[in-house]
Tab-separated table of C-alpha atoms in Angstrom:
chain	number	residue	atom	x	y	z
A	19	MET	CA	212.307	18.701	181.536
A	20	HIS	CA	212.271	16.511	185.106
A	21	HIS	CA	212.159	18.379	188.077
A	22	ASP	CA	213.378	17.109	191.492
A	23	ASP	CA	210.656	17.294	193.298
A	24	SER	CA	212.356	16.064	196.908
A	25	ARG	CA	214.866	19.283	197.181
A	26	SER	CA	213.113	21.589	199.475
A	27	GLU	CA	213.633	25.219	199.726
A	28	THR	CA	212.610	27.934	202.560
A	29	VAL	CA	209.469	29.591	201.445
A	30	THR	CA	207.221	32.450	203.651
A	31	LEU	CA	203.417	32.241	203.455
A	32	ARG	CA	202.057	35.529	204.234
A	33	ILE	CA	198.312	35.351	205.124
A	34	HIS	CA	195.997	37.493	206.032
A	35	ARG	CA	194.453	36.884	209.423
A	36	PHE	CA	191.216	37.613	210.867
A	37	ALA	CA	189.629	37.135	214.233
A	38	PRO	CA	186.241	38.245	214.764
A	39	ARG	CA	184.657	39.816	217.850
A	40	PRO	CA	184.083	37.415	221.042
A	41	GLN	CA	179.736	36.954	220.932
A	42	ARG	CA	179.290	38.519	224.255
A	43	ASP	CA	181.361	41.967	222.860
A	44	ARG	CA	179.099	41.958	219.784
A	45	ASP	CA	175.709	41.601	221.814
A	46	ARG	CA	177.114	44.351	224.083
A	47	ALA	CA	177.750	46.488	221.299
A	48	ARG	CA	174.710	45.842	220.171
A	49	GLY	CA	172.805	46.182	222.961
A	50	GLY	CA	174.000	49.531	224.079
A	51	SER	CA	172.407	52.106	222.033
A	52	PRO	CA	168.969	52.802	222.160
A	53	PHE	CA	169.357	54.022	218.154
A	54	ALA	CA	171.002	50.417	217.523
A	55	ARG	CA	169.818	49.217	214.327
A	56	LYS	CA	167.299	46.061	214.580
A	57	SER	CA	166.019	44.147	211.727
A	58	SER	CA	165.231	45.747	208.515
A	59	PRO	CA	161.727	45.243	207.062
A	60	PHE	CA	162.734	45.121	203.163
A	61	GLY	CA	164.535	41.940	204.882
A	62	ASP	CA	168.242	42.406	204.351
A	63	SER	CA	169.324	39.875	207.236
A	64	GLY	CA	171.050	37.845	204.643
A	65	SER	CA	172.661	40.033	202.874
A	66	ARG	CA	176.763	40.131	202.779
A	67	SER	CA	177.031	44.047	204.984
A	68	ALA	CA	174.459	42.492	207.556
A	69	ARG	CA	176.816	39.520	207.899
A	70	ARG	CA	179.558	41.090	207.887
A	71	ALA	CA	181.611	40.383	211.175
A	72	ARG	CA	183.698	42.526	213.174
A	73	GLY	CA	187.048	41.746	214.593
A	74	LYS	CA	191.156	41.692	214.445
A	75	GLN	CA	192.712	41.894	211.448
A	76	TRP	CA	196.603	41.308	210.906
A	77	VAL	CA	198.752	39.495	208.307
A	78	GLN	CA	200.985	37.244	209.598
A	79	ASP	CA	203.980	35.047	208.369
A	80	TYR	CA	204.991	31.447	208.077
A	81	GLN	CA	208.489	29.984	206.909
A	82	LEU	CA	208.401	26.864	205.775
A	83	GLU	CA	210.701	24.026	204.060
A	84	VAL	CA	208.559	23.001	201.120
A	85	ARG	CA	208.881	21.123	197.736
A	86	PRO	CA	208.327	22.595	194.279
A	87	ASP	CA	205.064	20.432	193.915
A	88	ASP	CA	203.756	20.826	197.237
A	89	THR	CA	200.279	22.137	197.179
A	90	LEU	CA	199.312	25.026	199.159
A	91	LEU	CA	197.229	23.315	200.963
A	92	ASP	CA	200.267	20.835	201.963
A	93	CYS	CA	201.594	24.176	203.583
A	94	LEU	CA	198.724	25.373	205.441
A	95	LEU	CA	197.874	22.038	207.005
A	96	THR	CA	201.859	22.175	207.957
A	97	ILE	CA	201.474	25.020	209.508
A	98	LYS	CA	198.281	24.073	211.169
A	99	ARG	CA	199.379	20.350	212.870
A	100	GLU	CA	203.315	21.966	213.783
A	101	VAL	CA	203.493	25.410	213.475
A	102	ASP	CA	199.925	26.982	214.625
A	103	PRO	CA	196.875	25.174	215.448
A	104	THR	CA	194.972	28.929	215.391
A	105	LEU	CA	195.088	29.301	211.989
A	106	ALA	CA	191.683	28.821	210.321
A	107	PHE	CA	190.920	27.703	206.486
A	108	ARG	CA	188.378	25.126	204.913
A	109	TYR	CA	189.097	22.295	202.755
A	110	SER	CA	187.640	19.053	202.637
A	111	CYS	CA	188.653	16.443	199.767
A	112	GLY	CA	191.645	17.860	198.967
A	113	HIS	CA	191.380	17.191	195.426
A	114	GLY	CA	189.442	19.704	193.053
A	115	MET	CA	186.213	18.130	193.884
A	116	CYS	CA	184.829	20.198	196.379
A	117	GLY	CA	185.264	23.828	196.098
A	118	SER	CA	185.594	24.304	199.329
A	119	ASP	CA	189.147	25.915	200.042
A	120	ALA	CA	188.863	28.609	197.535
A	121	VAL	CA	190.852	31.518	198.650
A	122	ALA	CA	192.840	34.425	197.039
A	123	VAL	CA	196.501	33.761	196.454
A	124	ASN	CA	198.761	36.321	195.138
A	125	GLY	CA	195.135	37.963	194.581
A	126	THR	CA	193.664	35.729	192.075
A	127	PRO	CA	191.004	33.644	193.374
A	128	THR	CA	191.909	29.756	193.370
A	129	LEU	CA	191.750	26.717	194.955
A	130	LEU	CA	194.416	25.809	197.613
A	131	CYS	CA	194.325	21.768	196.668
A	132	LYS	CA	195.366	22.526	193.034
A	133	ALA	CA	197.398	25.420	193.562
A	134	LYS	CA	201.336	24.316	193.878
A	135	VAL	CA	204.252	26.392	195.218
A	136	ARG	CA	205.815	26.527	192.029
A	137	ASP	CA	203.460	28.424	190.428
A	138	TRP	CA	202.580	30.937	192.797
A	139	ILE	CA	205.581	31.812	194.743
A	140	GLN	CA	206.325	35.530	194.255
A	141	GLN	CA	208.533	36.226	191.748
A	142	LEU	CA	211.143	39.065	193.220
A	143	PRO	CA	212.880	41.574	190.381
A	144	GLY	CA	215.172	39.616	188.283
A	145	ALA	CA	214.108	36.422	189.604
A	146	THR	CA	214.112	33.328	187.037
A	147	HIS	CA	213.255	29.694	187.791
A	148	ASP	CA	215.781	27.130	188.500
A	149	ASP	CA	215.807	23.389	187.059
A	150	GLU	CA	214.056	22.426	190.425
A	151	GLY	CA	211.055	24.916	189.298
A	152	PHE	CA	211.406	27.400	192.377
A	153	ARG	CA	212.085	31.094	190.782
A	154	ARG	CA	215.252	32.368	192.084
A	155	THR	CA	217.116	35.959	192.972
A	156	GLY	CA	220.331	37.362	191.530
A	157	ASP	CA	221.629	39.783	188.670
A	158	VAL	CA	219.971	38.550	184.863
A	159	ASP	CA	221.730	39.373	181.736
A	160	ASP	CA	219.715	40.571	179.545
A	161	ASP	CA	220.819	38.839	176.295
A	162	VAL	CA	220.678	35.170	178.564
A	163	GLN	CA	217.467	33.522	178.015
A	164	PRO	CA	215.683	33.167	181.945
A	165	SER	CA	215.933	29.286	181.472
A	166	THR	CA	220.267	29.283	181.470
A	167	GLN	CA	220.207	31.569	184.436
A	168	THR	CA	220.465	29.744	187.531
A	169	THR	CA	221.980	29.987	190.865
A	170	PRO	CA	223.263	27.611	192.876
A	171	VAL	CA	221.604	24.858	194.809
A	172	ASP	CA	222.312	26.306	198.234
A	173	ALA	CA	221.465	29.993	197.095
A	174	PRO	CA	218.705	31.249	199.581
A	175	SER	CA	215.049	31.546	198.042
A	176	ASP	CA	213.387	35.133	198.858
A	177	GLY	CA	209.932	33.442	197.951
A	178	THR	CA	206.776	34.973	198.999
A	179	ILE	CA	203.267	33.405	198.611
A	180	GLU	CA	200.871	35.854	200.008
A	181	LEU	CA	197.375	33.900	200.742
A	182	ALA	CA	194.000	36.106	201.919
A	183	PRO	CA	189.933	35.134	202.124
A	184	LEU	CA	187.737	35.311	198.842
A	185	PRO	CA	187.183	38.247	197.718
A	186	GLY	CA	183.587	39.453	197.276
A	187	PHE	CA	182.733	37.332	200.874
A	188	PRO	CA	182.144	37.965	204.416
A	189	VAL	CA	185.039	36.749	206.557
A	190	GLN	CA	184.601	34.304	209.410
A	191	ARG	CA	187.729	33.577	210.250
A	192	ASP	CA	191.623	33.995	208.816
A	193	LEU	CA	190.882	32.251	205.076
A	194	ILE	CA	187.375	30.824	205.887
A	195	ALA	CA	184.769	33.101	203.885
A	196	ASP	CA	181.100	33.068	204.119
A	197	ILE	CA	179.857	31.847	200.841
A	198	ASP	CA	176.018	31.450	202.277
A	199	SER	CA	175.378	34.692	200.107
A	200	MET	CA	176.419	32.824	196.732
A	201	LEU	CA	174.395	29.504	197.837
A	202	GLU	CA	171.300	31.874	198.830
A	203	GLN	CA	171.246	33.151	195.205
A	204	ILE	CA	171.426	30.109	193.829
A	205	THR	CA	168.728	28.584	195.646
A	206	ARG	CA	167.131	31.870	194.511
A	207	LEU	CA	166.634	30.453	190.957
A	208	LYS	CA	165.737	26.939	191.655
A	209	PRO	CA	168.515	24.940	190.802
A	210	TYR	CA	166.635	21.608	190.095
A	211	LEU	CA	165.464	20.092	186.870
A	212	ILE	CA	161.767	20.788	186.042
A	213	ALA	CA	160.336	18.151	183.852
A	214	ASP	CA	157.654	16.063	183.080
A	215	GLY	CA	158.930	12.671	182.839
A	216	ALA	CA	159.008	11.261	179.431
A	217	LEU	CA	157.295	7.692	178.023
A	218	ALA	CA	159.653	5.168	176.894
A	219	THR	CA	157.687	1.932	175.192
A	220	THR	CA	158.461	-0.890	174.396
A	221	VAL	CA	158.743	-2.447	170.574
A	222	ASP	CA	155.190	-3.640	170.840
A	223	GLY	CA	153.961	0.205	172.081
A	224	LYS	CA	153.287	-1.057	175.876
A	225	VAL	CA	154.439	2.032	178.404
A	226	ASP	CA	157.650	0.335	180.327
A	227	VAL	CA	159.143	2.661	182.537
A	228	PHE	CA	158.884	6.908	182.812
A	229	GLU	CA	162.301	8.304	182.027
A	230	TYR	CA	163.995	11.789	180.662
A	231	LEU	CA	164.825	10.894	177.344
A	232	GLN	CA	167.726	12.681	175.546
A	233	LYS	CA	170.161	12.424	172.660
A	234	PRO	CA	173.747	12.437	172.888
A	235	GLU	CA	174.275	15.779	171.244
A	236	GLN	CA	171.768	17.261	173.352
A	237	LEU	CA	173.543	15.786	176.490
A	238	ALA	CA	176.776	17.523	174.973
A	239	GLN	CA	174.808	21.289	175.235
A	240	TYR	CA	175.344	21.188	179.055
A	241	GLU	CA	177.613	18.483	180.532
A	242	MET	CA	180.351	20.610	181.101
A	243	LEU	CA	178.015	22.841	182.970
A	244	THR	CA	177.550	20.079	185.474
A	245	THR	CA	180.843	20.077	186.680
A	246	CYS	CA	181.052	23.388	188.478
A	247	ILE	CA	181.276	22.274	191.763
A	248	THR	CA	180.632	25.969	193.457
A	249	CYS	CA	183.931	26.868	194.691
A	250	GLY	CA	183.326	30.349	194.349
A	251	VAL	CA	186.178	31.277	192.511
A	252	CYS	CA	184.108	33.139	189.980
A	253	GLU	CA	182.657	35.548	192.130
A	254	GLY	CA	185.996	35.988	193.908
A	255	ALA	CA	187.134	37.283	190.617
A	256	CYS	CA	184.252	39.290	189.527
A	257	PRO	CA	184.623	42.769	189.976
A	258	VAL	CA	180.789	43.695	189.717
A	259	TYR	CA	179.979	41.044	192.180
A	260	ALA	CA	182.561	42.035	194.979
A	261	GLY	CA	181.267	45.578	195.058
A	262	GLY	CA	177.925	44.849	196.767
A	263	GLU	CA	174.772	43.576	196.095
A	264	ALA	CA	174.363	44.417	192.374
A	265	PHE	CA	175.034	41.389	190.598
A	266	ILE	CA	173.446	38.197	191.554
A	267	GLY	CA	176.735	36.374	190.656
A	268	PRO	CA	178.345	34.224	187.822
A	269	ALA	CA	177.824	30.899	190.146
A	270	ALA	CA	174.299	31.143	189.740
A	271	LEU	CA	174.181	32.137	186.231
A	272	ILE	CA	176.005	28.795	185.335
A	273	ASN	CA	173.589	26.881	187.314
A	274	GLN	CA	170.769	28.132	185.520
A	275	ALA	CA	172.757	28.386	182.233
A	276	GLN	CA	173.023	24.137	182.816
A	277	PHE	CA	169.100	24.334	183.048
A	278	VAL	CA	168.846	26.822	180.238
A	279	ASN	CA	170.546	24.366	177.714
A	280	ASP	CA	169.155	20.971	178.962
A	281	SER	CA	166.397	19.843	176.608
A	282	ARG	CA	164.546	18.084	179.117
A	283	ASP	CA	163.846	21.078	181.629
A	284	MET	CA	160.556	22.816	180.812
A	285	ALA	CA	160.859	26.282	182.654
A	286	THR	CA	163.233	28.116	179.989
A	287	ALA	CA	161.382	30.815	179.777
A	288	GLN	CA	160.703	31.467	183.303
A	289	ARG	CA	164.680	30.635	184.105
A	290	LEU	CA	165.195	33.646	181.173
A	291	GLU	CA	162.734	35.965	182.893
A	292	ALA	CA	163.933	35.591	186.179
A	293	ILE	CA	167.826	36.294	185.225
A	294	ASP	CA	166.814	39.492	182.997
A	295	SER	CA	166.569	41.787	185.709
A	296	ALA	CA	168.779	44.647	186.995
A	297	ASP	CA	170.829	42.124	189.361
A	298	GLY	CA	170.667	39.506	186.758
A	299	ILE	CA	172.188	39.741	183.494
A	300	GLN	CA	171.675	43.203	183.459
A	301	ALA	CA	174.315	43.987	185.894
A	302	CYS	CA	177.256	41.513	183.943
A	303	GLN	CA	179.577	44.079	182.167
A	304	SER	CA	181.253	41.109	180.120
A	305	VAL	CA	184.568	41.637	182.088
A	306	ARG	CA	185.514	37.644	181.996
A	307	ALA	CA	187.522	37.830	184.648
A	308	CYS	CA	185.474	35.167	186.134
A	309	SER	CA	186.577	33.036	183.278
A	310	ARG	CA	190.183	32.722	183.992
A	311	GLU	CA	190.905	30.407	186.964
A	312	CYS	CA	187.913	28.617	187.265
A	313	PRO	CA	188.994	25.073	188.301
A	314	VAL	CA	187.112	23.044	186.208
A	315	GLY	CA	187.547	24.631	183.137
A	316	ILE	CA	184.085	26.055	182.405
A	317	ASP	CA	184.354	29.723	180.273
A	318	VAL	CA	182.187	31.264	182.766
A	319	GLY	CA	181.921	34.684	180.770
A	320	GLU	CA	181.289	32.920	177.554
A	321	GLU	CA	178.003	31.101	179.003
A	322	ILE	CA	176.942	34.425	180.997
A	323	TRP	CA	177.401	35.906	177.019
A	324	GLN	CA	174.941	32.854	175.684
A	325	LEU	CA	172.546	33.524	178.493
A	326	ILE	CA	172.485	37.115	177.474
A	327	ALA	CA	171.873	36.604	173.653
A	328	LYS	CA	169.093	33.961	174.742
A	329	VAL	CA	167.238	36.821	176.550
A	330	LYS	CA	167.425	39.314	173.776
A	331	GLU	CA	166.501	36.417	171.250
A	332	ARG	CA	163.007	35.933	173.573
A	333	GLU	CA	162.639	39.884	173.518
A	334	VAL	CA	162.643	40.499	169.994
């Protein structure tokens, strides 16, 4: 069915906002007591709890005229440019390649630039889709299919889309989450190829160049994993990671799965040993929520399960 994407409707964006306390106020609060906590001898200064800022939280509604195929990033840019320049959110490429604009939409982690209005507008009781891709409200006969139940073109839309920062991370400002903890966990596990160059020889047996030799079927074993854009969507969806410091997180495990499955990497044993820990695969509860909204289509839960199987094989 063809949708008329030129027709606009009024949609409410309900945004969870946060303004951190000014630096001088934070300094005054820390220095006012002789019992104020200094640095920890256990090196927890990089923890999520240590970085969590204090400040003002509130929810703010913005009403916009939008089209069904507008992305939520388009909507936020309109608010930023025309309505409220104080609204803060992160984005870069705007095409689902950089992963910088991950937030929670209606409670589900996803990328702003790939989330279209038509797919995320809240459906109210009795609401249906119309031919333009919006959900309408009104009385619905249970015997009639929703696709045939539409309201007049001039009927008002009661659609609301709720936006909040990516779950599981401290908030820096409004929709901007502090993802340093995720990047630190990935760095901790050596996110680079560990290998010796394989010699390539000419027909007469002479050494030509140094290169990594690999067959197409070996490339296929890990190629999908190289598409990970480290957006944090899987981390935000993971109930274990969001619960605190007890889990290294699915993003770091997917990064390691790439190298474990790479025939050129020479550190498989060390990598499996590093993730076989209380805060590694042992903390994973196999809920597989991490797979649901991956913007590049990686089955994160399945890949983690394969890592678990490899660790168990190694222990036998």
